[in-house]
């Protein structure tokens, strides 16, 4: 019982925090679950499902607020849906450490660019082909390491000139399409703890709701940008700590 | 289906008014909300989707947010 309570509150806290930045919490929860003794593939599968639950909640709210542009997200959805299951399948063969170091480098560069870039967001580069490329690349990486991909797409969209909040709204909508496909793939070779999955899913839905409300009413776009940068740096630090085995 | 969604959207906005009418919430948040709706409207106009129920829903949401902005302007303006 205590075991489930711990996972519930851990998921609630991180889902709330990450939903404020419009990204799923798997990238934080997967390493933590793994460090708590959960088998890595089970942690990745649960992390992927948690991402789906919290981002679906946020997307429903954004749709009814009129701020979700479904049309813009289509190229990302199509490419990510194809690439993520391929990445999940590849995870059985690719050396995990290599992918994780690539991710660490990406997280650090993105965070620094978000903090130090003073670019005026007057021009938005939103050609469909670049969105397909971003979706495909992120799908492969996120499927392989078992994260939703939001924290990878977010800095890319902001660097392309998208407003941080608008990027967050679109990404919340895209993530379930990537994570549910990869989750199904993991289920084929992971022994699932269904009670635990139910408990953390409820926590993720509540966290998604709370985080979305906080982001919408309490944070300005520049605050969201800074928050995301800090979260990315914390994640990179956590991954480096794990990778060098200190 | 979208008719039902429009009703849900209005119901949800009613519940969210409490947050939006809180004067500690920055004006920028509501302005940015209206900007996003405006952009979506333009996008739908460009794609000739103005006769859809989704566009109607968007107009309904915009009307409600403008109302929120008006109420905030009266309620949250500090006297000199």
GROMACS .gro file of N, CA and C in nm, chain A residues 60-73 126 131 162-166 169 209 212-213 215-223, chain B residues 2 4-6 8-10 12-13 15-20 22 24-26 28-29 32-33 35-37 39-40 43 54 57-58 61 65:
model
  204
   60UNK      N    1  -0.749   1.848  -2.356
   60UNK     CA    2  -0.895   1.865  -2.354
   60UNK      C    3  -0.929   2.006  -2.305
   61UNK      N    4  -0.860   2.047  -2.198
   61UNK     CA    5  -0.886   2.181  -2.145
   61UNK      C    6  -0.847   2.289  -2.246
   62UNK      N    7  -0.733   2.270  -2.313
   62UNK     CA    8  -0.689   2.370  -2.411
   62UNK      C    9  -0.783   2.378  -2.531
   63UNK      N   10  -0.838   2.263  -2.571
   63UNK     CA   11  -0.932   2.262  -2.684
   63UNK      C   12  -1.054   2.347  -2.650
   64UNK      N   13  -1.108   2.325  -2.532
   64UNK     CA   14  -1.229   2.399  -2.494
   64UNK      C   15  -1.202   2.546  -2.465
   65UNK      N   16  -1.077   2.579  -2.436
   65UNK     CA   17  -1.041   2.721  -2.418
   65UNK      C   18  -1.020   2.790  -2.552
   66UNK      N   19  -1.018   2.711  -2.659
   66UNK     CA   20  -0.999   2.769  -2.792
   66UNK      C   21  -0.855   2.799  -2.827
   67UNK      N   22  -0.761   2.750  -2.747
   67UNK     CA   23  -0.621   2.785  -2.773
   67UNK      C   24  -0.543   2.672  -2.842
   68UNK      N   25  -0.609   2.559  -2.865
   68UNK     CA   26  -0.540   2.447  -2.928
   68UNK      C   27  -0.565   2.447  -3.080
   69UNK      N   28  -0.455   2.459  -3.157
   69UNK     CA   29  -0.466   2.459  -3.302
   69UNK      C   30  -0.431   2.318  -3.354
   70UNK      N   31  -0.537   2.239  -3.375
   70UNK     CA   32  -0.517   2.099  -3.414
   70UNK      C   33  -0.445   2.089  -3.549
   71UNK      N   34  -0.482   2.177  -3.642
   71UNK     CA   35  -0.424   2.173  -3.777
   71UNK      C   36  -0.273   2.184  -3.778
   72UNK      N   37  -0.220   2.273  -3.693
   72UNK     CA   38  -0.076   2.294  -3.687
   72UNK      C   39  -0.004   2.167  -3.643
   73UNK      N   40  -0.070   2.092  -3.554
   73UNK     CA   41  -0.003   1.975  -3.494
   73UNK      C   42  -0.002   1.852  -3.585
  126UNK      N   43   0.719   2.788  -3.978
  126UNK     CA   44   0.625   2.678  -3.953
  126UNK      C   45   0.595   2.596  -4.080
  131UNK      N   46   0.838   2.042  -3.962
  131UNK     CA   47   0.761   1.979  -3.854
  131UNK      C   48   0.764   1.827  -3.868
  162UNK      N   49   0.823   2.995  -3.227
  162UNK     CA   50   0.690   2.981  -3.167
  162UNK      C   51   0.688   3.037  -3.026
  163UNK      N   52   0.578   3.097  -2.990
  163UNK     CA   53   0.557   3.143  -2.855
  163UNK      C   54   0.557   3.021  -2.762
  164UNK      N   55   0.622   3.036  -2.644
  164UNK     CA   56   0.640   2.919  -2.555
  164UNK      C   57   0.507   2.855  -2.515
  165UNK      N   58   0.409   2.939  -2.486
  165UNK     CA   59   0.281   2.882  -2.442
  165UNK      C   60   0.210   2.811  -2.556
  166UNK      N   61   0.214   2.873  -2.676
  166UNK     CA   62   0.145   2.812  -2.791
  166UNK      C   63   0.212   2.680  -2.827
  169UNK      N   64   0.089   2.425  -2.583
  169UNK     CA   65  -0.048   2.376  -2.613
  169UNK      C   66  -0.042   2.269  -2.723
  209UNK      N   67  -0.410   1.840  -1.488
  209UNK     CA   68  -0.514   1.942  -1.470
  209UNK      C   69  -0.459   2.061  -1.391
  212UNK      N   70  -0.177   2.253  -1.588
  212UNK     CA   71  -0.232   2.329  -1.700
  212UNK      C   72  -0.298   2.459  -1.652
  213UNK      N   73  -0.372   2.449  -1.544
  213UNK     CA   74  -0.438   2.570  -1.489
  213UNK      C   75  -0.335   2.671  -1.443
  215UNK      N   76  -0.028   2.702  -1.551
  215UNK     CA   77   0.040   2.761  -1.668
  215UNK      C   78  -0.051   2.865  -1.734
  216UNK      N   79  -0.178   2.831  -1.750
  216UNK     CA   80  -0.268   2.920  -1.823
  216UNK      C   81  -0.293   3.051  -1.750
  217UNK      N   82  -0.312   3.045  -1.619
  217UNK     CA   83  -0.353   3.165  -1.546
  217UNK      C   84  -0.243   3.234  -1.467
  218UNK      N   85  -0.134   3.165  -1.441
  218UNK     CA   86  -0.035   3.224  -1.351
  218UNK      C   87   0.097   3.258  -1.418
  219UNK      N   88   0.121   3.203  -1.536
  219UNK     CA   89   0.252   3.225  -1.597
  219UNK      C   90   0.242   3.297  -1.731
  220UNK      N   91   0.335   3.390  -1.756
  220UNK     CA   92   0.342   3.456  -1.885
  220UNK      C   93   0.432   3.372  -1.977
  221UNK      N   94   0.428   3.395  -2.112
  221UNK     CA   95   0.510   3.314  -2.201
  221UNK      C   96   0.658   3.315  -2.164
  222UNK      N   97   0.712   3.432  -2.123
  222UNK     CA   98   0.855   3.435  -2.090
  222UNK      C   99   0.884   3.355  -1.963
  223UNK      N  100   0.789   3.356  -1.870
  223UNK     CA  101   0.807   3.275  -1.749
  223UNK      C  102   0.805   3.126  -1.782
  248UNK      N  103  -1.997   1.849  -3.221
  248UNK     CA  104  -1.934   1.977  -3.189
  248UNK      C  105  -2.029   2.069  -3.112
  250UNK      N  106  -2.232   1.964  -2.885
  250UNK     CA  107  -2.215   1.922  -2.745
  250UNK      C  108  -2.084   1.980  -2.690
  251UNK      N  109  -1.979   1.975  -2.774
  251UNK     CA  110  -1.848   2.027  -2.730
  251UNK      C  111  -1.856   2.176  -2.699
  252UNK      N  112  -1.932   2.247  -2.784
  252UNK     CA  113  -1.947   2.391  -2.763
  252UNK      C  114  -2.009   2.417  -2.624
  254UNK      N  115  -1.993   2.213  -2.368
  254UNK     CA  116  -1.893   2.180  -2.265
  254UNK      C  117  -1.795   2.296  -2.250
  255UNK      N  118  -1.753   2.353  -2.366
  255UNK     CA  119  -1.658   2.465  -2.363
  255UNK      C  120  -1.714   2.581  -2.282
  256UNK      N  121  -1.842   2.612  -2.306
  256UNK     CA  122  -1.903   2.725  -2.235
  256UNK      C  123  -1.912   2.696  -2.085
  258UNK      N  124  -1.719   2.494  -1.918
  258UNK     CA  125  -1.585   2.497  -1.863
  258UNK      C  126  -1.539   2.641  -1.840
  259UNK      N  127  -1.572   2.727  -1.938
  259UNK     CA  128  -1.533   2.869  -1.924
  259UNK      C  129  -1.600   2.932  -1.803
  261UNK      N  130  -1.671   2.783  -1.529
  261UNK     CA  131  -1.594   2.740  -1.412
  261UNK      C  132  -1.460   2.811  -1.403
  262UNK      N  133  -1.402   2.840  -1.520
  262UNK     CA  134  -1.269   2.901  -1.521
  262UNK      C  135  -1.272   3.051  -1.498
  263UNK      N  136  -1.392   3.110  -1.508
  263UNK     CA  137  -1.404   3.255  -1.490
  263UNK      C  138  -1.346   3.299  -1.356
  264UNK      N  139  -1.366   3.215  -1.256
  264UNK     CA  140  -1.318   3.247  -1.122
  264UNK      C  141  -1.166   3.275  -1.124
  265UNK      N  142  -1.094   3.189  -1.196
  265UNK     CA  143  -0.949   3.209  -1.207
  265UNK      C  144  -0.919   3.337  -1.284
  266UNK      N  145  -0.987   3.351  -1.399
  266UNK     CA  146  -0.958   3.463  -1.488
  266UNK      C  147  -0.996   3.598  -1.426
  268UNK      N  148  -0.968   3.674  -1.115
  268UNK     CA  149  -0.881   3.702  -1.001
  268UNK      C  150  -0.781   3.811  -1.042
  270UNK      N  151  -0.514   3.908  -0.923
  270UNK     CA  152  -0.370   3.879  -0.912
  270UNK      C  153  -0.317   3.811  -1.038
  271UNK      N  154  -0.410   3.765  -1.126
  271UNK     CA  155  -0.369   3.709  -1.255
  271UNK      C  156  -0.332   3.825  -1.347
  272UNK      N  157  -0.215   3.814  -1.413
  272UNK     CA  158  -0.166   3.924  -1.497
  272UNK      C  159  -0.259   3.950  -1.617
  274UNK      N  160  -0.163   4.027  -1.897
  274UNK     CA  161  -0.093   3.967  -2.011
  274UNK      C  162  -0.148   3.827  -2.043
  275UNK      N  163  -0.188   3.756  -1.935
  275UNK     CA  164  -0.238   3.620  -1.953
  275UNK      C  165  -0.368   3.622  -2.034
  278UNK      N  166  -0.300   3.743  -2.394
  278UNK     CA  167  -0.235   3.639  -2.475
  278UNK      C  168  -0.338   3.532  -2.514
  279UNK      N  169  -0.433   3.506  -2.425
  279UNK     CA  170  -0.541   3.411  -2.454
  279UNK      C  171  -0.622   3.461  -2.574
  281UNK      N  172  -0.521   3.677  -2.801
  281UNK     CA  173  -0.434   3.675  -2.920
  281UNK      C  174  -0.435   3.537  -2.985
  282UNK      N  175  -0.426   3.434  -2.901
  282UNK     CA  176  -0.423   3.298  -2.954
  282UNK      C  177  -0.554   3.265  -3.026
  283UNK      N  178  -0.665   3.306  -2.966
  283UNK     CA  179  -0.795   3.282  -3.029
  283UNK      C  180  -0.803   3.357  -3.162
  285UNK      N  181  -0.555   3.447  -3.358
  285UNK     CA  182  -0.470   3.379  -3.456
  285UNK      C  183  -0.540   3.257  -3.515
  286UNK      N  184  -0.605   3.182  -3.427
  286UNK     CA  185  -0.676   3.061  -3.473
  286UNK      C  186  -0.791   3.099  -3.566
  289UNK      N  187  -0.647   3.182  -3.902
  289UNK     CA  188  -0.605   3.058  -3.968
  289UNK      C  189  -0.725   2.986  -4.029
  300UNK      N  190  -1.688   2.432  -3.534
  300UNK     CA  191  -1.569   2.461  -3.454
  300UNK      C  192  -1.540   2.612  -3.454
  303UNK      N  193  -1.776   2.771  -3.224
  303UNK     CA  194  -1.733   2.749  -3.086
  303UNK      C  195  -1.626   2.852  -3.047
  304UNK      N  196  -1.535   2.874  -3.143
  304UNK     CA  197  -1.426   2.968  -3.120
  304UNK      C  198  -1.480   3.110  -3.097
  307UNK      N  199  -1.620   3.127  -2.752
  307UNK     CA  200  -1.514   3.137  -2.651
  307UNK      C  201  -1.459   3.280  -2.649
  311UNK      N  202  -1.431   3.540  -2.337
  311UNK     CA  203  -1.302   3.593  -2.287
  311UNK      C  204  -1.305   3.746  -2.291
   0.00000   0.00000   0.00000
